[in-house]
Amino acid sequence: NVLAMIMRANVLAVYLGAFKDPNFLPHIRNIRIGTRTLTFWPQRFTTDSDAAAVLQLLHDIIEKGGRSLDIMAHLGHDVELSTSKFEAAVKALQGTGAVIRSQSPIMRGINADPDVWARKWRREVQLGIVPYYMFIARDTGAQKYFGVTLAEAHSIYSNAIRQVSGLARTARGPSMSCTPGKVEVTGIEVVQGQKVFVLRFLQCRDAAWIGRVFFAKFDAKAIWFDELEPMDGGSLLPWDEEGMIRAGTPEEVLSTLAPPKITPIIQIPSPDALPVAGGLPSEKYTYNNKTDIP
């Protein structure tokens, strides 16, 4: 939960304390906590009055409970990693045995720049943080302001990942966390003479789709999955009009051709066929795919 780290230690223990017992829900082996606290209030893990109690709780969950605990840190810009308070908080968390992973959406006007991402990922590796995800801004109210197109996002990711070593190439993306699952924009290619997005499920409501590659028609303006269309003469997209995964196996869906898109045509009859009274204005008529100007 992204709000977990604003809780006092005694409240946090109500939710997590039981996991110090290895016999409590033993099938839960991995715990993830998403937070912006490392950059918004790093003192939470260093000088707050109950910082030591929070760190001890996390340590005991790992050491006594035998769990893996990951801090999913939302780090959106390399400047956020530049303060001494941030570094001290990172060391304190790592001292508990927790692993810190970083993720962030691409935000226009903030980090829509491959150099920012490359610097961020390099610095994270130096600090022992694992680069994890580059997200595409979700379809909320702020998307219109911060959003970038899928094509832009792919370009930013590609140009950033080329600048870093393999240690930072654990970062996946750009990814849409959308209704059918996590959809990665893997590439932009030409298939059968058409420019297309190459897409892949990183996670999906139907596990059979995870890792499967599929194509969508390239659209330079698209910013979200529901704006995508099948390539001309290509297969259906994995999701229906409601964004839900289609019935059938991936093989069945991808072997089904999408119906051709039909553009409605409104045909206006010849002006000679219109009644004189109440007819269309006589200056210009369009009929039979021709324009008649008296």
PDB file of C-alpha atoms in Angstrom:
ATOM      1  CA  ASN A   1       0.000   0.000   0.000  1.00  0.00           C
ATOM      2  CA  VAL A   2       1.400   3.405  -0.969  1.00  0.00           C
ATOM      3  CA  LEU A   3       0.153   4.934   2.295  1.00  0.00           C
ATOM      4  CA  ALA A   4       1.783   2.412   4.627  1.00  0.00           C
ATOM      5  CA  MET A   5       4.816   4.482   5.531  1.00  0.00           C
ATOM      6  CA  ILE A   6       2.832   7.466   6.791  1.00  0.00           C
ATOM      7  CA  MET A   7       1.605   5.248   9.657  1.00  0.00           C
ATOM      8  CA  ARG A   8       3.201   5.371  13.072  1.00  0.00           C
ATOM      9  CA  ALA A   9       5.192   2.269  13.985  1.00  0.00           C
ATOM     10  CA  ASN A  10       2.536   0.916  16.350  1.00  0.00           C
ATOM     11  CA  VAL A  11      -0.169   1.211  13.665  1.00  0.00           C
ATOM     12  CA  LEU A  12       2.066  -0.353  11.008  1.00  0.00           C
ATOM     13  CA  ALA A  13       2.704  -3.253  13.384  1.00  0.00           C
ATOM     14  CA  VAL A  14      -1.031  -3.944  13.561  1.00  0.00           C
ATOM     15  CA  TYR A  15      -0.985  -4.773   9.849  1.00  0.00           C
ATOM     16  CA  LEU A  16       2.461  -6.320   9.468  1.00  0.00           C
ATOM     17  CA  GLY A  17       3.503  -7.530  12.900  1.00  0.00           C
ATOM     18  CA  ALA A  18       1.959 -10.991  12.484  1.00  0.00           C
ATOM     19  CA  PHE A  19       4.354 -11.688   9.604  1.00  0.00           C
ATOM     20  CA  LYS A  20       7.198 -11.920  12.112  1.00  0.00           C
ATOM     21  CA  ASP A  21       5.831 -15.385  12.834  1.00  0.00           C
ATOM     22  CA  PRO A  22       6.896 -17.807  10.057  1.00  0.00           C
ATOM     23  CA  ASN A  23       3.794 -19.925  10.766  1.00  0.00           C
ATOM     24  CA  PHE A  24       1.429 -17.054  10.023  1.00  0.00           C
ATOM     25  CA  LEU A  25       0.124 -17.344   6.439  1.00  0.00           C
ATOM     26  CA  PRO A  26       3.266 -19.214   5.338  1.00  0.00           C
ATOM     27  CA  HIS A  27       2.199 -19.097   1.677  1.00  0.00           C
ATOM     28  CA  ILE A  28       2.862 -15.336   1.704  1.00  0.00           C
ATOM     29  CA  ARG A  29       6.595 -15.240   1.182  1.00  0.00           C
ATOM     30  CA  ASN A  30       7.054 -11.806  -0.398  1.00  0.00           C
ATOM     31  CA  ILE A  31       5.815  -8.448   0.890  1.00  0.00           C
ATOM     32  CA  ARG A  32       5.960  -5.269  -1.160  1.00  0.00           C
ATOM     33  CA  ILE A  33       5.416  -1.755   0.182  1.00  0.00           C
ATOM     34  CA  GLY A  34       5.033   1.096  -2.297  1.00  0.00           C
ATOM     35  CA  THR A  35       6.036   4.523  -0.991  1.00  0.00           C
ATOM     36  CA  ARG A  36       7.193   8.032  -1.849  1.00  0.00           C
ATOM     37  CA  THR A  37       8.572   8.464   1.667  1.00  0.00           C
ATOM     38  CA  LEU A  38      12.208   8.102   0.638  1.00  0.00           C
ATOM     39  CA  THR A  39      12.019  11.400  -1.228  1.00  0.00           C
ATOM     40  CA  PHE A  40       9.088  13.173   0.465  1.00  0.00           C
ATOM     41  CA  TRP A  41      10.176  12.478   4.064  1.00  0.00           C
ATOM     42  CA  PRO A  42      13.396  10.418   4.284  1.00  0.00           C
ATOM     43  CA  GLN A  43      13.636  11.268   7.970  1.00  0.00           C
ATOM     44  CA  ARG A  44      10.905   8.674   8.454  1.00  0.00           C
ATOM     45  CA  PHE A  45      13.692   6.076   8.502  1.00  0.00           C
ATOM     46  CA  THR A  46      16.394   8.057  10.282  1.00  0.00           C
ATOM     47  CA  THR A  47      15.448  10.738  12.798  1.00  0.00           C
ATOM     48  CA  ASP A  48      11.688  10.379  13.370  1.00  0.00           C
ATOM     49  CA  SER A  49      10.809   9.487  16.967  1.00  0.00           C
ATOM     50  CA  ASP A  50       9.730   5.979  15.956  1.00  0.00           C
ATOM     51  CA  ALA A  51      12.169   5.441  13.062  1.00  0.00           C
ATOM     52  CA  ALA A  52      14.056   2.755  14.993  1.00  0.00           C
ATOM     53  CA  ALA A  53      10.800   0.907  15.731  1.00  0.00           C
ATOM     54  CA  VAL A  54       9.824   0.916  12.042  1.00  0.00           C
ATOM     55  CA  LEU A  55      13.219  -0.431  11.016  1.00  0.00           C
ATOM     56  CA  GLN A  56      13.098  -3.114  13.722  1.00  0.00           C
ATOM     57  CA  LEU A  57       9.661  -4.231  12.525  1.00  0.00           C
ATOM     58  CA  LEU A  58      10.906  -4.615   8.951  1.00  0.00           C
ATOM     59  CA  HIS A  59      14.039  -6.417  10.143  1.00  0.00           C
ATOM     60  CA  ASP A  60      12.021  -8.909  12.208  1.00  0.00           C
ATOM     61  CA  ILE A  61       9.627  -9.638   9.333  1.00  0.00           C
ATOM     62  CA  ILE A  62      12.636 -10.566   7.215  1.00  0.00           C
ATOM     63  CA  GLU A  63      14.836 -12.333   9.780  1.00  0.00           C
ATOM     64  CA  LYS A  64      12.255 -13.952  12.069  1.00  0.00           C
ATOM     65  CA  GLY A  65       9.400 -14.343   9.626  1.00  0.00           C
ATOM     66  CA  GLY A  66      11.585 -15.553   6.768  1.00  0.00           C
ATOM     67  CA  ARG A  67       9.908 -13.189   4.303  1.00  0.00           C
ATOM     68  CA  SER A  68      11.313 -11.216   1.419  1.00  0.00           C
ATOM     69  CA  LEU A  69      10.441  -7.543   1.866  1.00  0.00           C
ATOM     70  CA  ASP A  70      10.742  -5.066  -0.996  1.00  0.00           C
ATOM     71  CA  ILE A  71      10.330  -1.301  -0.833  1.00  0.00           C
ATOM     72  CA  MET A  72       8.846  -0.124  -4.143  1.00  0.00           C
ATOM     73  CA  ALA A  73      10.209   3.415  -4.104  1.00  0.00           C
ATOM     74  CA  HIS A  74       8.600   5.946  -6.428  1.00  0.00           C
ATOM     75  CA  LEU A  75      11.622   7.862  -7.699  1.00  0.00           C
ATOM     76  CA  GLY A  76      10.770  10.178 -10.579  1.00  0.00           C
ATOM     77  CA  HIS A  77      13.941  12.225 -11.147  1.00  0.00           C
ATOM     78  CA  ASP A  78      17.649  11.882 -10.483  1.00  0.00           C
ATOM     79  CA  VAL A  79      17.592  15.082  -8.406  1.00  0.00           C
ATOM     80  CA  GLU A  80      15.481  13.236  -5.829  1.00  0.00           C
ATOM     81  CA  LEU A  81      18.449  10.936  -5.235  1.00  0.00           C
ATOM     82  CA  SER A  82      20.942  13.721  -4.622  1.00  0.00           C
ATOM     83  CA  THR A  83      20.419  14.628  -0.948  1.00  0.00           C
ATOM     84  CA  SER A  84      22.315  13.278   2.038  1.00  0.00           C
ATOM     85  CA  LYS A  85      19.003  12.627   3.825  1.00  0.00           C
ATOM     86  CA  PHE A  86      17.906  10.388   0.980  1.00  0.00           C
ATOM     87  CA  GLU A  87      21.158   8.422   1.067  1.00  0.00           C
ATOM     88  CA  ALA A  88      20.914   7.984   4.854  1.00  0.00           C
ATOM     89  CA  ALA A  89      17.348   6.676   4.529  1.00  0.00           C
ATOM     90  CA  VAL A  90      18.384   4.212   1.818  1.00  0.00           C
ATOM     91  CA  LYS A  91      21.197   2.841   3.998  1.00  0.00           C
ATOM     92  CA  ALA A  92      18.874   2.539   6.988  1.00  0.00           C
ATOM     93  CA  LEU A  93      16.307   0.546   5.008  1.00  0.00           C
ATOM     94  CA  GLN A  94      18.941  -1.665   3.412  1.00  0.00           C
ATOM     95  CA  GLY A  95      20.287  -2.357   6.913  1.00  0.00           C
ATOM     96  CA  THR A  96      17.041  -4.191   7.703  1.00  0.00           C
ATOM     97  CA  GLY A  97      17.601  -6.595   4.816  1.00  0.00           C
ATOM     98  CA  ALA A  98      14.935  -4.977   2.641  1.00  0.00           C
ATOM     99  CA  VAL A  99      15.490  -4.588  -1.094  1.00  0.00           C
ATOM    100  CA  ILE A 100      14.666  -1.194  -2.611  1.00  0.00           C
ATOM    101  CA  ARG A 101      13.292  -1.148  -6.158  1.00  0.00           C
ATOM    102  CA  SER A 102      12.509   2.019  -8.089  1.00  0.00           C
ATOM    103  CA  GLN A 103       9.601   2.865 -10.352  1.00  0.00           C
ATOM    104  CA  SER A 104       7.942   5.959 -11.749  1.00  0.00           C
ATOM    105  CA  PRO A 105       5.597   7.107 -14.470  1.00  0.00           C
ATOM    106  CA  ILE A 106       6.884   9.230 -17.331  1.00  0.00           C
ATOM    107  CA  MET A 107       5.570  12.745 -16.720  1.00  0.00           C
ATOM    108  CA  ARG A 108       5.652  15.514 -19.276  1.00  0.00           C
ATOM    109  CA  GLY A 109       7.514  18.534 -17.942  1.00  0.00           C
ATOM    110  CA  ILE A 110       9.225  16.486 -15.216  1.00  0.00           C
ATOM    111  CA  ASN A 111      11.073  13.439 -16.537  1.00  0.00           C
ATOM    112  CA  ALA A 112      10.079  13.022 -20.195  1.00  0.00           C
ATOM    113  CA  ASP A 113      13.773  12.999 -21.085  1.00  0.00           C
ATOM    114  CA  PRO A 114      15.947   9.923 -21.671  1.00  0.00           C
ATOM    115  CA  ASP A 115      18.969  11.597 -20.064  1.00  0.00           C
ATOM    116  CA  VAL A 116      17.057  12.061 -16.800  1.00  0.00           C
ATOM    117  CA  TRP A 117      16.150   8.369 -16.725  1.00  0.00           C
ATOM    118  CA  ALA A 118      19.676   7.264 -17.591  1.00  0.00           C
ATOM    119  CA  ARG A 119      21.171   9.394 -14.798  1.00  0.00           C
ATOM    120  CA  LYS A 120      18.524   8.164 -12.375  1.00  0.00           C
ATOM    121  CA  TRP A 121      19.109   4.494 -13.160  1.00  0.00           C
ATOM    122  CA  ARG A 122      22.900   4.826 -12.941  1.00  0.00           C
ATOM    123  CA  ARG A 123      22.692   6.535  -9.564  1.00  0.00           C
ATOM    124  CA  GLU A 124      20.224   3.960  -8.265  1.00  0.00           C
ATOM    125  CA  VAL A 125      22.600   1.136  -9.143  1.00  0.00           C
ATOM    126  CA  GLN A 126      25.396   2.944  -7.283  1.00  0.00           C
ATOM    127  CA  LEU A 127      23.168   3.133  -4.202  1.00  0.00           C
ATOM    128  CA  GLY A 128      22.137  -0.513  -4.399  1.00  0.00           C
ATOM    129  CA  ILE A 129      18.608   0.286  -5.633  1.00  0.00           C
ATOM    130  CA  VAL A 130      17.182  -1.972  -8.354  1.00  0.00           C
ATOM    131  CA  PRO A 131      15.672  -0.111 -11.354  1.00  0.00           C
ATOM    132  CA  TYR A 132      12.297  -1.782 -11.832  1.00  0.00           C
ATOM    133  CA  TYR A 133       9.602  -0.040 -13.903  1.00  0.00           C
ATOM    134  CA  MET A 134       9.002   2.896 -16.213  1.00  0.00           C
ATOM    135  CA  PHE A 135       5.245   3.425 -16.295  1.00  0.00           C
ATOM    136  CA  ILE A 136       2.994   5.290 -18.687  1.00  0.00           C
ATOM    137  CA  ALA A 137       0.722   7.758 -16.884  1.00  0.00           C
ATOM    138  CA  ARG A 138      -2.641   6.172 -16.107  1.00  0.00           C
ATOM    139  CA  ASP A 139      -5.921   7.409 -17.550  1.00  0.00           C
ATOM    140  CA  THR A 140      -6.810   9.690 -14.657  1.00  0.00           C
ATOM    141  CA  GLY A 141      -7.609  13.392 -14.699  1.00  0.00           C
ATOM    142  CA  ALA A 142      -3.941  14.404 -14.599  1.00  0.00           C
ATOM    143  CA  GLN A 143      -3.102  12.287 -17.639  1.00  0.00           C
ATOM    144  CA  LYS A 144      -4.043  15.101 -20.024  1.00  0.00           C
ATOM    145  CA  TYR A 145      -1.421  17.325 -18.425  1.00  0.00           C
ATOM    146  CA  PHE A 146       1.404  14.892 -17.683  1.00  0.00           C
ATOM    147  CA  GLY A 147       0.832  12.185 -20.300  1.00  0.00           C
ATOM    148  CA  VAL A 148       3.127  11.412 -23.212  1.00  0.00           C
ATOM    149  CA  THR A 149       2.223   9.340 -26.246  1.00  0.00           C
ATOM    150  CA  LEU A 150       3.111   5.662 -26.452  1.00  0.00           C
ATOM    151  CA  ALA A 151       5.515   6.472 -29.270  1.00  0.00           C
ATOM    152  CA  GLU A 152       7.253   9.145 -27.180  1.00  0.00           C
ATOM    153  CA  ALA A 153       7.424   6.847 -24.176  1.00  0.00           C
ATOM    154  CA  HIS A 154       9.051   4.092 -26.225  1.00  0.00           C
ATOM    155  CA  SER A 155      11.603   6.544 -27.603  1.00  0.00           C
ATOM    156  CA  ILE A 156      12.443   7.833 -24.106  1.00  0.00           C
ATOM    157  CA  TYR A 157      12.897   4.320 -22.740  1.00  0.00           C
ATOM    158  CA  SER A 158      14.966   3.120 -25.694  1.00  0.00           C
ATOM    159  CA  ASN A 159      17.298   6.115 -25.646  1.00  0.00           C
ATOM    160  CA  ALA A 160      17.712   5.883 -21.867  1.00  0.00           C
ATOM    161  CA  ILE A 161      18.380   2.146 -21.650  1.00  0.00           C
ATOM    162  CA  ARG A 162      21.115   2.425 -24.307  1.00  0.00           C
ATOM    163  CA  GLN A 163      23.067   4.746 -22.011  1.00  0.00           C
ATOM    164  CA  VAL A 164      23.331   2.378 -19.047  1.00  0.00           C
ATOM    165  CA  SER A 165      25.111  -0.862 -18.304  1.00  0.00           C
ATOM    166  CA  GLY A 166      23.446  -4.231 -17.912  1.00  0.00           C
ATOM    167  CA  LEU A 167      23.176  -3.645 -14.158  1.00  0.00           C
ATOM    168  CA  ALA A 168      20.516  -0.986 -14.794  1.00  0.00           C
ATOM    169  CA  ARG A 169      18.724  -2.852 -17.558  1.00  0.00           C
ATOM    170  CA  THR A 170      16.507  -4.525 -15.003  1.00  0.00           C
ATOM    171  CA  ALA A 171      14.147  -1.581 -15.669  1.00  0.00           C
ATOM    172  CA  ARG A 172      11.129  -2.672 -17.698  1.00  0.00           C
ATOM    173  CA  GLY A 173       8.916  -0.454 -19.757  1.00  0.00           C
ATOM    174  CA  PRO A 174       7.331   1.628 -20.885  1.00  0.00           C
ATOM    175  CA  SER A 175       4.420  -0.217 -19.316  1.00  0.00           C
ATOM    176  CA  MET A 176       0.702   0.509 -19.045  1.00  0.00           C
ATOM    177  CA  SER A 177      -0.977  -0.763 -15.878  1.00  0.00           C
ATOM    178  CA  CYS A 178      -4.392  -1.037 -17.490  1.00  0.00           C
ATOM    179  CA  THR A 179      -7.571  -3.095 -17.291  1.00  0.00           C
ATOM    180  CA  PRO A 180      -6.302  -6.295 -18.996  1.00  0.00           C
ATOM    181  CA  GLY A 181      -2.918  -6.246 -17.240  1.00  0.00           C
ATOM    182  CA  LYS A 182       0.537  -4.721 -17.560  1.00  0.00           C
ATOM    183  CA  VAL A 183       1.174  -4.072 -21.264  1.00  0.00           C
ATOM    184  CA  GLU A 184       4.695  -3.169 -22.361  1.00  0.00           C
ATOM    185  CA  VAL A 185       5.419  -1.199 -25.526  1.00  0.00           C
ATOM    186  CA  THR A 186       8.263  -3.440 -26.652  1.00  0.00           C
ATOM    187  CA  GLY A 187       8.968  -1.776 -29.977  1.00  0.00           C
ATOM    188  CA  ILE A 188       7.829   0.020 -33.116  1.00  0.00           C
ATOM    189  CA  GLU A 189       8.376  -1.986 -36.278  1.00  0.00           C
ATOM    190  CA  VAL A 190       7.099  -2.515 -39.816  1.00  0.00           C
ATOM    191  CA  VAL A 191       5.107  -5.723 -40.272  1.00  0.00           C
ATOM    192  CA  GLN A 192       3.603  -6.681 -43.628  1.00  0.00           C
ATOM    193  CA  GLY A 193       4.299  -3.177 -44.870  1.00  0.00           C
ATOM    194  CA  GLN A 194       2.528  -1.525 -41.910  1.00  0.00           C
ATOM    195  CA  LYS A 195       4.013   0.461 -39.073  1.00  0.00           C
ATOM    196  CA  VAL A 196       2.925  -1.167 -35.819  1.00  0.00           C
ATOM    197  CA  PHE A 197       3.415  -1.157 -32.073  1.00  0.00           C
ATOM    198  CA  VAL A 198       4.966  -4.379 -30.792  1.00  0.00           C
ATOM    199  CA  LEU A 199       3.282  -5.081 -27.457  1.00  0.00           C
ATOM    200  CA  ARG A 200       3.761  -7.674 -24.735  1.00  0.00           C
ATOM    201  CA  PHE A 201       1.958  -8.659 -21.550  1.00  0.00           C
ATOM    202  CA  LEU A 202       4.194  -8.457 -18.485  1.00  0.00           C
ATOM    203  CA  GLN A 203       1.195  -9.342 -16.320  1.00  0.00           C
ATOM    204  CA  CYS A 204      -2.309 -10.316 -17.345  1.00  0.00           C
ATOM    205  CA  ARG A 205      -5.641 -11.325 -15.853  1.00  0.00           C
ATOM    206  CA  ASP A 206      -5.230 -14.510 -17.924  1.00  0.00           C
ATOM    207  CA  ALA A 207      -1.777 -15.916 -17.181  1.00  0.00           C
ATOM    208  CA  ALA A 208      -1.677 -17.621 -20.587  1.00  0.00           C
ATOM    209  CA  TRP A 209      -1.050 -14.191 -22.142  1.00  0.00           C
ATOM    210  CA  ILE A 210       1.994 -13.328 -20.016  1.00  0.00           C
ATOM    211  CA  GLY A 211       5.010 -12.914 -22.272  1.00  0.00           C
ATOM    212  CA  ARG A 212       2.922 -13.108 -25.453  1.00  0.00           C
ATOM    213  CA  VAL A 213       3.787 -10.593 -28.175  1.00  0.00           C
ATOM    214  CA  PHE A 214       1.093  -9.018 -30.354  1.00  0.00           C
ATOM    215  CA  PHE A 215       0.726  -6.069 -32.715  1.00  0.00           C
ATOM    216  CA  ALA A 216      -1.414  -2.940 -32.875  1.00  0.00           C
ATOM    217  CA  LYS A 217      -1.626  -0.325 -35.589  1.00  0.00           C
ATOM    218  CA  PHE A 218       0.822   2.522 -35.001  1.00  0.00           C
ATOM    219  CA  ASP A 219      -0.871   5.694 -33.815  1.00  0.00           C
ATOM    220  CA  ALA A 220       1.367   8.673 -33.126  1.00  0.00           C
ATOM    221  CA  LYS A 221      -1.300  10.273 -30.910  1.00  0.00           C
ATOM    222  CA  ALA A 222      -2.280   7.254 -28.780  1.00  0.00           C
ATOM    223  CA  ILE A 223      -1.505   7.559 -25.065  1.00  0.00           C
ATOM    224  CA  TRP A 224      -3.458   4.588 -23.637  1.00  0.00           C
ATOM    225  CA  PHE A 225      -4.314   1.010 -24.551  1.00  0.00           C
ATOM    226  CA  ASP A 226      -7.962   1.680 -25.375  1.00  0.00           C
ATOM    227  CA  GLU A 227      -6.950   3.990 -28.222  1.00  0.00           C
ATOM    228  CA  LEU A 228      -5.162   1.202 -30.086  1.00  0.00           C
ATOM    229  CA  GLU A 229      -6.605  -0.605 -33.095  1.00  0.00           C
ATOM    230  CA  PRO A 230      -5.699  -3.881 -34.816  1.00  0.00           C
ATOM    231  CA  MET A 231      -3.341  -3.627 -37.750  1.00  0.00           C
ATOM    232  CA  ASP A 232      -5.039  -3.748 -41.154  1.00  0.00           C
ATOM    233  CA  GLY A 233      -5.653  -7.364 -42.053  1.00  0.00           C
ATOM    234  CA  GLY A 234      -4.268  -8.442 -38.689  1.00  0.00           C
ATOM    235  CA  SER A 235      -5.639 -10.348 -35.727  1.00  0.00           C
ATOM    236  CA  LEU A 236      -7.884  -9.140 -32.959  1.00  0.00           C
ATOM    237  CA  LEU A 237      -6.315  -7.353 -30.031  1.00  0.00           C
ATOM    238  CA  PRO A 238      -6.329  -9.474 -26.843  1.00  0.00           C
ATOM    239  CA  TRP A 239      -8.960  -7.258 -25.175  1.00  0.00           C
ATOM    240  CA  ASP A 240     -12.531  -6.435 -26.078  1.00  0.00           C
ATOM    241  CA  GLU A 241     -14.329  -3.073 -26.149  1.00  0.00           C
ATOM    242  CA  GLU A 242     -14.592  -3.122 -22.347  1.00  0.00           C
ATOM    243  CA  GLY A 243     -10.860  -3.744 -21.934  1.00  0.00           C
ATOM    244  CA  MET A 244     -11.356  -7.306 -20.724  1.00  0.00           C
ATOM    245  CA  ILE A 245      -9.366 -10.264 -22.058  1.00  0.00           C
ATOM    246  CA  ARG A 246     -11.197 -12.068 -24.849  1.00  0.00           C
ATOM    247  CA  ALA A 247     -12.467 -15.602 -24.362  1.00  0.00           C
ATOM    248  CA  GLY A 248     -10.310 -18.329 -25.825  1.00  0.00           C
ATOM    249  CA  THR A 249      -6.634 -19.176 -25.795  1.00  0.00           C
ATOM    250  CA  PRO A 250      -4.058 -16.668 -27.053  1.00  0.00           C
ATOM    251  CA  GLU A 251      -3.608 -18.862 -30.133  1.00  0.00           C
ATOM    252  CA  GLU A 252      -7.335 -18.745 -30.885  1.00  0.00           C
ATOM    253  CA  VAL A 253      -7.559 -14.984 -30.420  1.00  0.00           C
ATOM    254  CA  LEU A 254      -4.435 -14.205 -32.428  1.00  0.00           C
ATOM    255  CA  SER A 255      -5.578 -16.449 -35.281  1.00  0.00           C
ATOM    256  CA  THR A 256      -8.872 -14.543 -35.574  1.00  0.00           C
ATOM    257  CA  LEU A 257      -8.747 -11.691 -38.060  1.00  0.00           C
ATOM    258  CA  ALA A 258     -10.138  -8.383 -36.887  1.00  0.00           C
ATOM    259  CA  PRO A 259     -13.152  -7.227 -38.909  1.00  0.00           C
ATOM    260  CA  PRO A 260     -12.334  -4.380 -41.304  1.00  0.00           C
ATOM    261  CA  LYS A 261     -13.094  -0.956 -39.935  1.00  0.00           C
ATOM    262  CA  ILE A 262     -16.089   0.519 -41.735  1.00  0.00           C
ATOM    263  CA  THR A 263     -16.383   4.282 -42.014  1.00  0.00           C
ATOM    264  CA  PRO A 264     -20.026   5.366 -42.192  1.00  0.00           C
ATOM    265  CA  ILE A 265     -20.929   7.207 -45.394  1.00  0.00           C
ATOM    266  CA  ILE A 266     -23.804   9.659 -45.400  1.00  0.00           C
ATOM    267  CA  GLN A 267     -25.134  10.044 -48.928  1.00  0.00           C
ATOM    268  CA  ILE A 268     -27.144  13.145 -49.752  1.00  0.00           C
ATOM    269  CA  PRO A 269     -29.432  12.766 -52.753  1.00  0.00           C
ATOM    270  CA  SER A 270     -29.145  14.877 -55.845  1.00  0.00           C
ATOM    271  CA  PRO A 271     -30.633  18.353 -55.429  1.00  0.00           C
ATOM    272  CA  ASP A 272     -33.028  17.529 -58.271  1.00  0.00           C
ATOM    273  CA  ALA A 273     -34.626  14.907 -56.035  1.00  0.00           C
ATOM    274  CA  LEU A 274     -35.171  17.298 -53.133  1.00  0.00           C
ATOM    275  CA  PRO A 275     -38.440  19.159 -52.658  1.00  0.00           C
ATOM    276  CA  VAL A 276     -38.281  22.830 -53.549  1.00  0.00           C
ATOM    277  CA  ALA A 277     -39.782  23.994 -50.277  1.00  0.00           C
ATOM    278  CA  GLY A 278     -37.606  23.315 -47.257  1.00  0.00           C
ATOM    279  CA  GLY A 279     -34.821  21.801 -49.338  1.00  0.00           C
ATOM    280  CA  LEU A 280     -31.128  22.116 -48.655  1.00  0.00           C
ATOM    281  CA  PRO A 281     -29.420  25.444 -49.364  1.00  0.00           C
ATOM    282  CA  SER A 282     -28.739  25.690 -53.081  1.00  0.00           C
ATOM    283  CA  GLU A 283     -25.176  27.030 -52.901  1.00  0.00           C
ATOM    284  CA  LYS A 284     -23.455  23.618 -52.632  1.00  0.00           C
ATOM    285  CA  TYR A 285     -24.549  19.967 -52.579  1.00  0.00           C
ATOM    286  CA  THR A 286     -22.617  16.763 -52.080  1.00  0.00           C
ATOM    287  CA  TYR A 287     -24.136  13.650 -53.659  1.00  0.00           C
ATOM    288  CA  ASN A 288     -22.950  10.500 -55.349  1.00  0.00           C
ATOM    289  CA  ASN A 289     -19.431  11.267 -54.110  1.00  0.00           C
ATOM    290  CA  LYS A 290     -19.356  14.439 -56.173  1.00  0.00           C
ATOM    291  CA  THR A 291     -19.708  18.086 -55.310  1.00  0.00           C
ATOM    292  CA  ASP A 292     -22.104  20.169 -57.359  1.00  0.00           C
ATOM    293  CA  ILE A 293     -21.717  23.932 -57.194  1.00  0.00           C
ATOM    294  CA  PRO A 294     -24.406  25.744 -59.164  1.00  0.00           C
TER     295      PRO A 294
END
